[in-house]
Coordinates of C-alpha atoms and ligand atoms in Angstrom, one line a residue:
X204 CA 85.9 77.2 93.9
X205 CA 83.1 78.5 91.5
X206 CA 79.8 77.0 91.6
X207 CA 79.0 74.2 89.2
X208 CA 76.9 75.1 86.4
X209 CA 73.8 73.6 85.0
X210 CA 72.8 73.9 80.8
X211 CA 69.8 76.1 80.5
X212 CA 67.9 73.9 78.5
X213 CA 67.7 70.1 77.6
X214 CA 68.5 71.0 73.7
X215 CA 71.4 73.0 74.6
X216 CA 72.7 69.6 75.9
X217 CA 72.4 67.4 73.3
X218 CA 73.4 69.8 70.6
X219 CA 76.3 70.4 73.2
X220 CA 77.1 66.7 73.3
X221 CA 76.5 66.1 69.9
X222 CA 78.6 69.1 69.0
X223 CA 81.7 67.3 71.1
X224 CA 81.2 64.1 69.2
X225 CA 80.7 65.7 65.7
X226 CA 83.8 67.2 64.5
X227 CA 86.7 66.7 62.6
X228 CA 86.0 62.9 63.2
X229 CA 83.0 63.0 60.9
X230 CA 84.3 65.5 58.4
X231 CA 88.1 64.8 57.8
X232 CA 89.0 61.9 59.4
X233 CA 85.7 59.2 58.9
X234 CA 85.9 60.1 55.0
X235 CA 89.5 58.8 54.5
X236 CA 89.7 56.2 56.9
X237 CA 86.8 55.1 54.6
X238 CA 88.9 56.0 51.5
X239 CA 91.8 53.9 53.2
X240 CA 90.5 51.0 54.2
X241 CA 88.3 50.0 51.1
X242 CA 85.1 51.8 51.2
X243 CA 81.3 50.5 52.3
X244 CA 82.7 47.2 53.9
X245 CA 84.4 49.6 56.7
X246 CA 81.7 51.6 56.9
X247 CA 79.4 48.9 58.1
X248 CA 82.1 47.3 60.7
X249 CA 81.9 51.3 61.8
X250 CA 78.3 51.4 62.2
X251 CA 77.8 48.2 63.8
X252 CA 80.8 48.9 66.8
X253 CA 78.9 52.4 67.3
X254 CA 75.6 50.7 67.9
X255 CA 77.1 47.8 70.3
X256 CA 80.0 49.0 71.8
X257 CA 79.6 53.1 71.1
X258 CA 76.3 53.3 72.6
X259 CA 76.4 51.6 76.0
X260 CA 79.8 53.1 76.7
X261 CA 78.8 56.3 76.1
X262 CA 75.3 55.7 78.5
X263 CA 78.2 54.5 81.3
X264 CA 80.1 57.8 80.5
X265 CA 77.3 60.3 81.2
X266 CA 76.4 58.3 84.3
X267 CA 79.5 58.5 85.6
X268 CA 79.5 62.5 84.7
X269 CA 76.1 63.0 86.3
X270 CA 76.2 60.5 89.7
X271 CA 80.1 62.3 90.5
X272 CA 79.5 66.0 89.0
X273 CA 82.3 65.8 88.5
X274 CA 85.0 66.2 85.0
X275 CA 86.7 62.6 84.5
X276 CA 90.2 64.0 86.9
X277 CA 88.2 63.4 89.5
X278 CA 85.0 62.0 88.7
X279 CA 86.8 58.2 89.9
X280 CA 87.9 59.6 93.2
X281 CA 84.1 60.5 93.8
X282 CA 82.9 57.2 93.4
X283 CA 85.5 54.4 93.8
X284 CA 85.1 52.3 96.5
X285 CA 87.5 53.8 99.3
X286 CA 91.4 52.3 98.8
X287 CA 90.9 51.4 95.1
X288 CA 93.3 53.2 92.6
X289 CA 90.4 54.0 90.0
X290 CA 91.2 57.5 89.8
X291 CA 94.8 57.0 88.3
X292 CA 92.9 56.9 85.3
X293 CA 91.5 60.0 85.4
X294 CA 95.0 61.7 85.2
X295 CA 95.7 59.4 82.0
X296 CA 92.4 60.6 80.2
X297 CA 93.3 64.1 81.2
X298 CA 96.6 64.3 79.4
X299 CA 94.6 61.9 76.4
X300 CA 92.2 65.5 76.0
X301 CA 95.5 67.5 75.9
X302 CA 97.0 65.4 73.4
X303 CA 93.7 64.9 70.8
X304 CA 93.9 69.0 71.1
X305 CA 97.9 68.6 70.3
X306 CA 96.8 68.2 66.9
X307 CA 93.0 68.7 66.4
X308 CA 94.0 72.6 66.8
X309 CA 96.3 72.3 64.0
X310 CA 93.6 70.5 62.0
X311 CA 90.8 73.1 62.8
X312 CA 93.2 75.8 61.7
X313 CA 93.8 74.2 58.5
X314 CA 89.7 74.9 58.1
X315 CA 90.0 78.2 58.6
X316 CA 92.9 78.8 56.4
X317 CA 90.8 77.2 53.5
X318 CA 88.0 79.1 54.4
X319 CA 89.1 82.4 54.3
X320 CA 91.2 81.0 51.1
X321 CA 87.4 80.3 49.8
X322 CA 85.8 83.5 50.5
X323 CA 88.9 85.4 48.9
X324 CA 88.4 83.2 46.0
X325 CA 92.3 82.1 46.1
X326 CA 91.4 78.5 44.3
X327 CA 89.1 80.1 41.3
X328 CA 91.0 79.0 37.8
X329 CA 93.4 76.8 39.5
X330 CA 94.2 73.1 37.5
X331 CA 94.0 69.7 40.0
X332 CA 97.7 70.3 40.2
X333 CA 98.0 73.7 41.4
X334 CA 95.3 72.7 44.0
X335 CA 97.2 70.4 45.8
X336 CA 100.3 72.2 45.5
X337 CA 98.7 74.8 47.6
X338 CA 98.0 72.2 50.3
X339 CA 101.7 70.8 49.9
X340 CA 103.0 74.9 50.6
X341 CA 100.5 75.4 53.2
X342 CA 102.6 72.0 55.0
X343 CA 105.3 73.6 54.2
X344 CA 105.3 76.6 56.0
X345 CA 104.9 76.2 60.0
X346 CA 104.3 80.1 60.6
X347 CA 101.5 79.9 58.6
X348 CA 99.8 76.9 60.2
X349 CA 101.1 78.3 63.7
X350 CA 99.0 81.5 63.5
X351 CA 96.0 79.7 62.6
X352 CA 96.5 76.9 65.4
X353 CA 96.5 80.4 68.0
X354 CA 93.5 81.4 66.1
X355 CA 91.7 78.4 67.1
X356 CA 92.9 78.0 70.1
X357 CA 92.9 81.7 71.5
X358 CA 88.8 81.6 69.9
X359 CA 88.1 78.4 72.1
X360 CA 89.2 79.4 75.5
X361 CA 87.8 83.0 75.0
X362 CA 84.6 81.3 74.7
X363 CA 85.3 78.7 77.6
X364 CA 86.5 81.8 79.7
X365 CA 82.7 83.4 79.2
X366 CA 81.6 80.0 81.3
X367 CA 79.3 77.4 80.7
X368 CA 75.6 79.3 79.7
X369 CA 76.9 81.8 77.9
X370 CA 79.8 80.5 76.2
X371 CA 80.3 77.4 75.1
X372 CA 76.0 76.7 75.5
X373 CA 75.4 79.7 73.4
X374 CA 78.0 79.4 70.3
X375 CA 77.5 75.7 70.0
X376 CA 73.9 75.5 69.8
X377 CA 74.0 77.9 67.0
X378 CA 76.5 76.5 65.4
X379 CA 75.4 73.0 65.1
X380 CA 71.9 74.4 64.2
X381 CA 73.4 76.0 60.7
X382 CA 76.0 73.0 60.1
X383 CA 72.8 70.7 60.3
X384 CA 71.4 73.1 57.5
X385 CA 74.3 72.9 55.6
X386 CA 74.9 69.8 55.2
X387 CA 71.5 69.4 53.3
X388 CA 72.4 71.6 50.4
X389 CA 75.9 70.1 50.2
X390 CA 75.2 66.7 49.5
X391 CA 71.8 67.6 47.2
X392 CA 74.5 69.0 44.8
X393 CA 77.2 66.2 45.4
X394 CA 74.8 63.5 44.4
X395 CA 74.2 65.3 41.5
X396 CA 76.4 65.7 40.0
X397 CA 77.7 63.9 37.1
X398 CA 79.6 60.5 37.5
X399 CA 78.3 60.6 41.1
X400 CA 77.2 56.9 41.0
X401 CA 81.1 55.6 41.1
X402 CA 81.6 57.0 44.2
X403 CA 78.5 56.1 45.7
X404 CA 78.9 52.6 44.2
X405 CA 82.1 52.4 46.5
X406 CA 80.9 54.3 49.6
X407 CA 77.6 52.6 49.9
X408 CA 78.0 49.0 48.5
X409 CA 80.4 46.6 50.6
X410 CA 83.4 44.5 48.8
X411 CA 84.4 42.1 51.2
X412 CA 86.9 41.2 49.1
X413 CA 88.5 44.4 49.5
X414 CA 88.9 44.2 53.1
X415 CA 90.9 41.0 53.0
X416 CA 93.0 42.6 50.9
X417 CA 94.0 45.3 53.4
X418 CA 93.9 42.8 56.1
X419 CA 90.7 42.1 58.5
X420 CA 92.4 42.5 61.0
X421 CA 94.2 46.1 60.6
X422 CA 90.0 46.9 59.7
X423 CA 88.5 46.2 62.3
X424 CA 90.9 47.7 64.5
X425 CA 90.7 50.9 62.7
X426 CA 86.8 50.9 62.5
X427 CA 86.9 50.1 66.1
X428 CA 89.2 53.3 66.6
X429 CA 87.0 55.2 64.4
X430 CA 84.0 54.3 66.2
X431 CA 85.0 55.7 69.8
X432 CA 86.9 58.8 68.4
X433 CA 83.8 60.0 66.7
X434 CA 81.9 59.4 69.6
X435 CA 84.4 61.2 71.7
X436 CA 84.4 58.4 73.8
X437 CA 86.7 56.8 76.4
X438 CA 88.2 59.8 77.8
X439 CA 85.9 61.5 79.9
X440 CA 85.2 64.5 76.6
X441 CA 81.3 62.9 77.4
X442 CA 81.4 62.6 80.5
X443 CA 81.9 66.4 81.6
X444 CA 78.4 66.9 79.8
X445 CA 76.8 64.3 82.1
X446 CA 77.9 66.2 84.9
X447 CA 76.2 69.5 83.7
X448 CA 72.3 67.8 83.3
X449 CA 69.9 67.3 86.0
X450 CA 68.1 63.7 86.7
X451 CA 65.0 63.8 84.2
X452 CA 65.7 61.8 81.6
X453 CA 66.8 58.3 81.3
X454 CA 70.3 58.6 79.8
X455 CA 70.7 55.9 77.4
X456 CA 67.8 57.4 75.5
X457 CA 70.4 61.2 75.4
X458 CA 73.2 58.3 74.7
X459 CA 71.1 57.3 71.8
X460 CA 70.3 61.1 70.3
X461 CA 74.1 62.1 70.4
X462 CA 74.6 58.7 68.2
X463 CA 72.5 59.3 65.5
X464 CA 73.3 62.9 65.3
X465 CA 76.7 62.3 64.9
X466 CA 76.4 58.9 62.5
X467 CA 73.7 61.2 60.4
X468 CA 76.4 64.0 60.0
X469 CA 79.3 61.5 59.2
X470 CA 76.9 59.5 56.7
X471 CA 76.3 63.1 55.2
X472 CA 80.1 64.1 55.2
X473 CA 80.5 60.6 53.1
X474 CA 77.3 61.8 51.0
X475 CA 79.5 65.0 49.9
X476 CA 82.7 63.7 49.5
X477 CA 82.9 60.1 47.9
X478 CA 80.4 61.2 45.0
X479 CA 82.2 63.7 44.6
X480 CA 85.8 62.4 44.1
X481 CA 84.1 59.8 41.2
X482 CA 82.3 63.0 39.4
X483 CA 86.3 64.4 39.6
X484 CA 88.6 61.6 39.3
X485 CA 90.0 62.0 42.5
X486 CA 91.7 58.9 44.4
X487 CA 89.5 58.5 47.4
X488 CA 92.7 56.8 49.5
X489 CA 94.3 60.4 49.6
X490 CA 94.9 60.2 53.4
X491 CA 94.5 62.6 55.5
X492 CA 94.9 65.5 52.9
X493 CA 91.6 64.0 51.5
X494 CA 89.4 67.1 51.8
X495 CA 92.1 69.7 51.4
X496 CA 93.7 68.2 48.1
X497 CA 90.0 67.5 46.4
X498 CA 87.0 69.2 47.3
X499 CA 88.8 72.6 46.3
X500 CA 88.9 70.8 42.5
X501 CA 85.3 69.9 43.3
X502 CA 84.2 73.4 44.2
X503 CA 86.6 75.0 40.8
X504 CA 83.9 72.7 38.7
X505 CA 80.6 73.8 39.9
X506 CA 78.3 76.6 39.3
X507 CA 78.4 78.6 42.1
X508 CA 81.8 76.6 43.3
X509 CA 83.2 79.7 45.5
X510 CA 80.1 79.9 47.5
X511 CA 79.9 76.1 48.1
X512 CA 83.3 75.6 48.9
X513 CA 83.4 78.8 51.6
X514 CA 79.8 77.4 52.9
X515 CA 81.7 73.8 53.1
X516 CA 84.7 74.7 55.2
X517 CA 82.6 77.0 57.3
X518 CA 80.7 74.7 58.1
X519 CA 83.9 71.7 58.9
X520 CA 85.1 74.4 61.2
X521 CA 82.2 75.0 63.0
X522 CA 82.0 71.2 63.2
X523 CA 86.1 71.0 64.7
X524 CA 85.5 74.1 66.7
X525 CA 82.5 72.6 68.6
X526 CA 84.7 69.8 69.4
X527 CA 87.6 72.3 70.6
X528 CA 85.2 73.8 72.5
X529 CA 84.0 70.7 74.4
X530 CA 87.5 69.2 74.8
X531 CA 88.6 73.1 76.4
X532 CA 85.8 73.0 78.4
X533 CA 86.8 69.6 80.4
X534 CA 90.1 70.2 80.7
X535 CA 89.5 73.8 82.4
X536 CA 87.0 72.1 84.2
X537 CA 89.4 69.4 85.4
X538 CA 91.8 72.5 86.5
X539 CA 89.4 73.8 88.2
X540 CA 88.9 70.9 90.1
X541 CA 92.0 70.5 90.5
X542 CA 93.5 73.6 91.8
X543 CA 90.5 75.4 92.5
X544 CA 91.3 78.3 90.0
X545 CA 89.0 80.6 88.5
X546 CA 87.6 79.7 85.4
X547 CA 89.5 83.0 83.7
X548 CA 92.9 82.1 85.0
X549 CA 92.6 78.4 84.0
X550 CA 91.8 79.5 80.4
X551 CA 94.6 81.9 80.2
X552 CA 96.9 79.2 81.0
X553 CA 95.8 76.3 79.1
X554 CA 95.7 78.3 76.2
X555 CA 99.1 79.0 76.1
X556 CA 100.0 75.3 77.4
X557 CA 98.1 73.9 74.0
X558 CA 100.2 76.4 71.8
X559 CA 103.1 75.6 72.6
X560 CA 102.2 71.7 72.8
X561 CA 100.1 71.7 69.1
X562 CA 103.5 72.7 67.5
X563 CA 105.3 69.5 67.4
X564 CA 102.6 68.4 65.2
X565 CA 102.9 71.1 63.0
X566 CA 106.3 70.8 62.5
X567 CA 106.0 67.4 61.6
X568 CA 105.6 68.0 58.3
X569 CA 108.6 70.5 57.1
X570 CA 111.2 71.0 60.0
X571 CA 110.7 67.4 61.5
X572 CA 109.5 66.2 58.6
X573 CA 112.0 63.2 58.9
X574 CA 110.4 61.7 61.8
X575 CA 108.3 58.8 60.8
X576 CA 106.9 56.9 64.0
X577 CA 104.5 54.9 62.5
X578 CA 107.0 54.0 59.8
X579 CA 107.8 55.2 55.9
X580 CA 105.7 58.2 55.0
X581 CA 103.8 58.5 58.7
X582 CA 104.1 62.1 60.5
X583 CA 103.8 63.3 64.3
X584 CA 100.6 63.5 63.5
X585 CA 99.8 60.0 62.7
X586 CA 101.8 58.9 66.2
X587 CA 99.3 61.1 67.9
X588 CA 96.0 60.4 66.4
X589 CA 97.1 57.0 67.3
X590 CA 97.6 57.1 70.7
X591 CA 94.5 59.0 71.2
X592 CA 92.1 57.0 69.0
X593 CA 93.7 53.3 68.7
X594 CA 95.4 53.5 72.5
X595 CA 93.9 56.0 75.3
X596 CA 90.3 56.1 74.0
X597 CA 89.7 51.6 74.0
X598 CA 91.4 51.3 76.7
X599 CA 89.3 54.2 78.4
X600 CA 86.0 53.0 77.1
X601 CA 87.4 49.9 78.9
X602 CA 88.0 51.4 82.2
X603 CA 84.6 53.0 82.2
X604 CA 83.2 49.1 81.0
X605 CA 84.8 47.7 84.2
X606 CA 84.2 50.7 86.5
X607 CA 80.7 50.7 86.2
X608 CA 80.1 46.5 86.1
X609 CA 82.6 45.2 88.6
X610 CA 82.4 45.4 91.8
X611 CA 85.5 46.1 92.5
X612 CA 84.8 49.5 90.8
X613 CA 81.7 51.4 91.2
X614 CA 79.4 48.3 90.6
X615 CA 76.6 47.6 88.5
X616 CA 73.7 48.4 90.6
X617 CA 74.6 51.7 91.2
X618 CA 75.2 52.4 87.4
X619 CA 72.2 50.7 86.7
X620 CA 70.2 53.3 89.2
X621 CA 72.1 56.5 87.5
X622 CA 71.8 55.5 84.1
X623 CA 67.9 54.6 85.1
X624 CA 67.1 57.9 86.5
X625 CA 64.4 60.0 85.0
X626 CA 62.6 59.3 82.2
X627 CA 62.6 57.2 78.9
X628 CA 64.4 54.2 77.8
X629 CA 65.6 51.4 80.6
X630 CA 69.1 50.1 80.1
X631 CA 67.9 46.8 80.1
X632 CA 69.0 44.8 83.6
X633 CA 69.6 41.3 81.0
X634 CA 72.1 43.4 79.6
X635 CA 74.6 42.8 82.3
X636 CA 76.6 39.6 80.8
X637 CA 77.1 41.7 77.7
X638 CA 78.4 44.6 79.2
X639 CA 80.7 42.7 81.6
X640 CA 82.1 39.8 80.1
X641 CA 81.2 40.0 76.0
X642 CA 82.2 43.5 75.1
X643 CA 85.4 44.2 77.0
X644 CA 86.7 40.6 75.4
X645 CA 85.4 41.7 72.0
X646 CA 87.7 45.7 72.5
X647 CA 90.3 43.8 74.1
X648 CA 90.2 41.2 71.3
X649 CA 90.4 43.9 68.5
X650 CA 93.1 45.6 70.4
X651 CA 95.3 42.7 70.5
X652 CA 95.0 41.8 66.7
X653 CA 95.0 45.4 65.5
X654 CA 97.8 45.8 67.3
X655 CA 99.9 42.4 65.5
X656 CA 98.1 43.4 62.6
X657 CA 99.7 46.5 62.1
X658 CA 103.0 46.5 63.9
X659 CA 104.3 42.9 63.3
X660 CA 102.5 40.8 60.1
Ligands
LIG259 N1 84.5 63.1 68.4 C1 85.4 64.2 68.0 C2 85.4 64.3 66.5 O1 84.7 63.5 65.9 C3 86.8 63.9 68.5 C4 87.0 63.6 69.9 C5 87.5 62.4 70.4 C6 86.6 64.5 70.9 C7 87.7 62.1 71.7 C8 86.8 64.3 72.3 C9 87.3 63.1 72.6 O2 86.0 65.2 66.0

């Protein structure tokens, strides 16, 4: 078994972290989950479950990570008590990180595609119509979307396969570094622009009224999803990073850094888009075609509209590849672990597990196209997203909850020491009825009515 590796600096964590939680969660999916279910109301029910239930779950995540060292496969059989079945869950948030990269590959390869679209200048002189066209052929042909899904996934584990320092360390940190950059210019010419205001009016300004509509219920639950998959929490994605840092610094106060971060990028991903679809007259409740079916319009009408755009969907998939990255990284490190493999081998083979497995989703929408899980109009896609974000990752974030205050799990005074260790913030000792009796009712709560919400009113 290799030696486990440490991050060479405490910025190369954070950005590493932060670079796991950002993704495809802020870019893609928080804007049209925000177009879907009715705007600034959501976006507040989203803010408020990442500052009480994101944040302290995601402290219990990296303590578990950094008092085991070990990824989430076997991070449980480390420190359950002895004859306890904690660590069944570790094989369930295993297979959760293979199936989020069952479709996130075939996401991050749509990025790509309209990238390299960009820089060729494919969408220059093309009407709103012929825009989304182009997104309705690119669907429509799996070879396409197959060789950019091996794209993405063959980049990611050649990175992963370098190792920890000067891999996945390396890339990400300069990636996040230039996305951070980007961002700024992108939404000082969204807000801008003409007719801005509507959208802004609609992103920033909460109609309660609106929510009721949709159904509370179905809302909360989907903020509540929302709110752990942008996180990355609930499945161990954090957790691997814990094990990677040393004992200097507090970690609710890292917990805290990787939250803003990513709630500053998804606030600035909102920024660019929402104004944007008012200056255009594009319907914000597009769906998950959102992005691809607008901001290509968006681009056609600016000065300078070819560079923006590429600039754009560079910078989404930097954003989805630091994700893939992180996501590759655990699950070779849980192989690892496992079988005691080197880390070469492990990334040979996963990377040619994860082909094969991302192309179900991608035939969901021509070949399979018929196969609506999730009822009229839903794709494989949707039945996936779902499992990972509404299913595997609350029911996760529960299991870590429990783990770490029962004491029929790790316990709370041993949490309280990890999390404790080094410097800055305190997770506060009063906070112990919260975390163990308030918040798992409130997740379990939301589970229960999202779930009647959506599958039986
Ligand atoms: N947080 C990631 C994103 O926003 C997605 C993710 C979810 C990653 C769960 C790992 C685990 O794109």
């Amino acid at each position: 078994m290799e030696q486990r590796e440490k991050f060479s600096s405490r910025l190369g964590f954070i950005l590493l972290s932060a670079g796991c939680a950002i993704g495809l969660g802020n870019v893609w999916r928080f804007p049209y989950v925000v177009g879907k279910y009715g705007g600034a109301a959501f976006v507040l029910i989203y803010l408020l479950f990442l500052g009480i239930l994101g944040l302290p779950i995601m402290a219990m995540e990296l303590s578990v990570g950094r008092a085991s060292q070990k990824s989430v496969i076997t991070s449980f059989h480390v420190l359950e008590p002895k004859g306890t079945k904690w660590h069944i869950f570790g094989y369930i948030a295993t297979l959760g990180n293979y199936l989020l990269m069952m479709f996130y590959t075939t996401i991050s390869g749509w990025m790509l595609y309209y990238f390299v679209k960009m820089v060729k200048g494919d969408f220059v002189g093309k009407t709103t119509e012929e825009v989304g066209e182009m997104f309705g052929t690119l669907v429509q042909q799996p070879e396409v979307m197959v060789f950019w899904m091996i794209v993405v996934v063959a980049i990611g584990f050649l990175i992963c396969s370098f190792g920890l320092q000067n891999g996945v360390e390396k890339i990400t940190k300069v990636m996040m570094l230039s996305l951070l950059f980007i961002l700024f210019v992108l939404v000082a010419r969204a807000i801008t622009l003409p007719n801005s205001a509507e959208g802004l009016h609609f992103y920033l300004k909460p109609d309660f009224h609106k929510m009721t509509e949709i159904g509370i219920n179905e809302v909360v639950f989907a903020a509540m999803g929302q709110a752990f998959f942008t996180l990355s929490i609930g499945m161990g994605a954090i957790a691997i990073f814990g094990s990677y840092i040393d004992k200097d610094h507090r970690l609710i106060g890292e917990a805290m850094s990787i939250t803003l971060l990513d709630t500053f990028v998804a606030v600035m991903a909102g920024l660019i888009i929402f104004p944007s679809t008012s200056a255009f007259g594009i319907p914000a409740d597009s769906g998950p075609a959102l992005i691809f079916i607008t901001l290509p319009n968006v681009f056609n009408a600016m000065a300078g509209g070819r560079l923006w755009g590429s600039l754009f969907f560079l910078f989404m998939s930097f954003a989805a590849f630091s994700t893939v990255l992180a996501v590759f990284e655990n699950i070779i490190a849980s192989n690892l672990e496992l079988f005691g493999t080197t880390r070469k081998k492990a990334a040979f083979i996963n990377a040619l597990v994860i082909m094969v497995l991302s192309v179900p989703c991608i035939l969901g929408f021509n070949v399979w196209g018929h196969i609506m899980p999730l009822g009229e109009g839903s794709s494989i896609l949707d039945l996936e997203d779902f499992l990972v974000s509404n299913n595997i990752l609350p029911l996760g974030s529960l299991i870590y909850l429990a783990f770490c205050t029962s004491r029929y799990g790790w316990g709370w005074n041993h949490f309280l020491e990890e999390v404790n260790t080094g410097k800055g913030i305190q997770f506060p000792r009063w906070s112990r009825v919260y975390v163990s009796y308030i918040l798992p009712v409130i997740v379990l709560y939301i589970f229960v009515q999202g779930y009647i919400a959506k599958f039986f009113a």
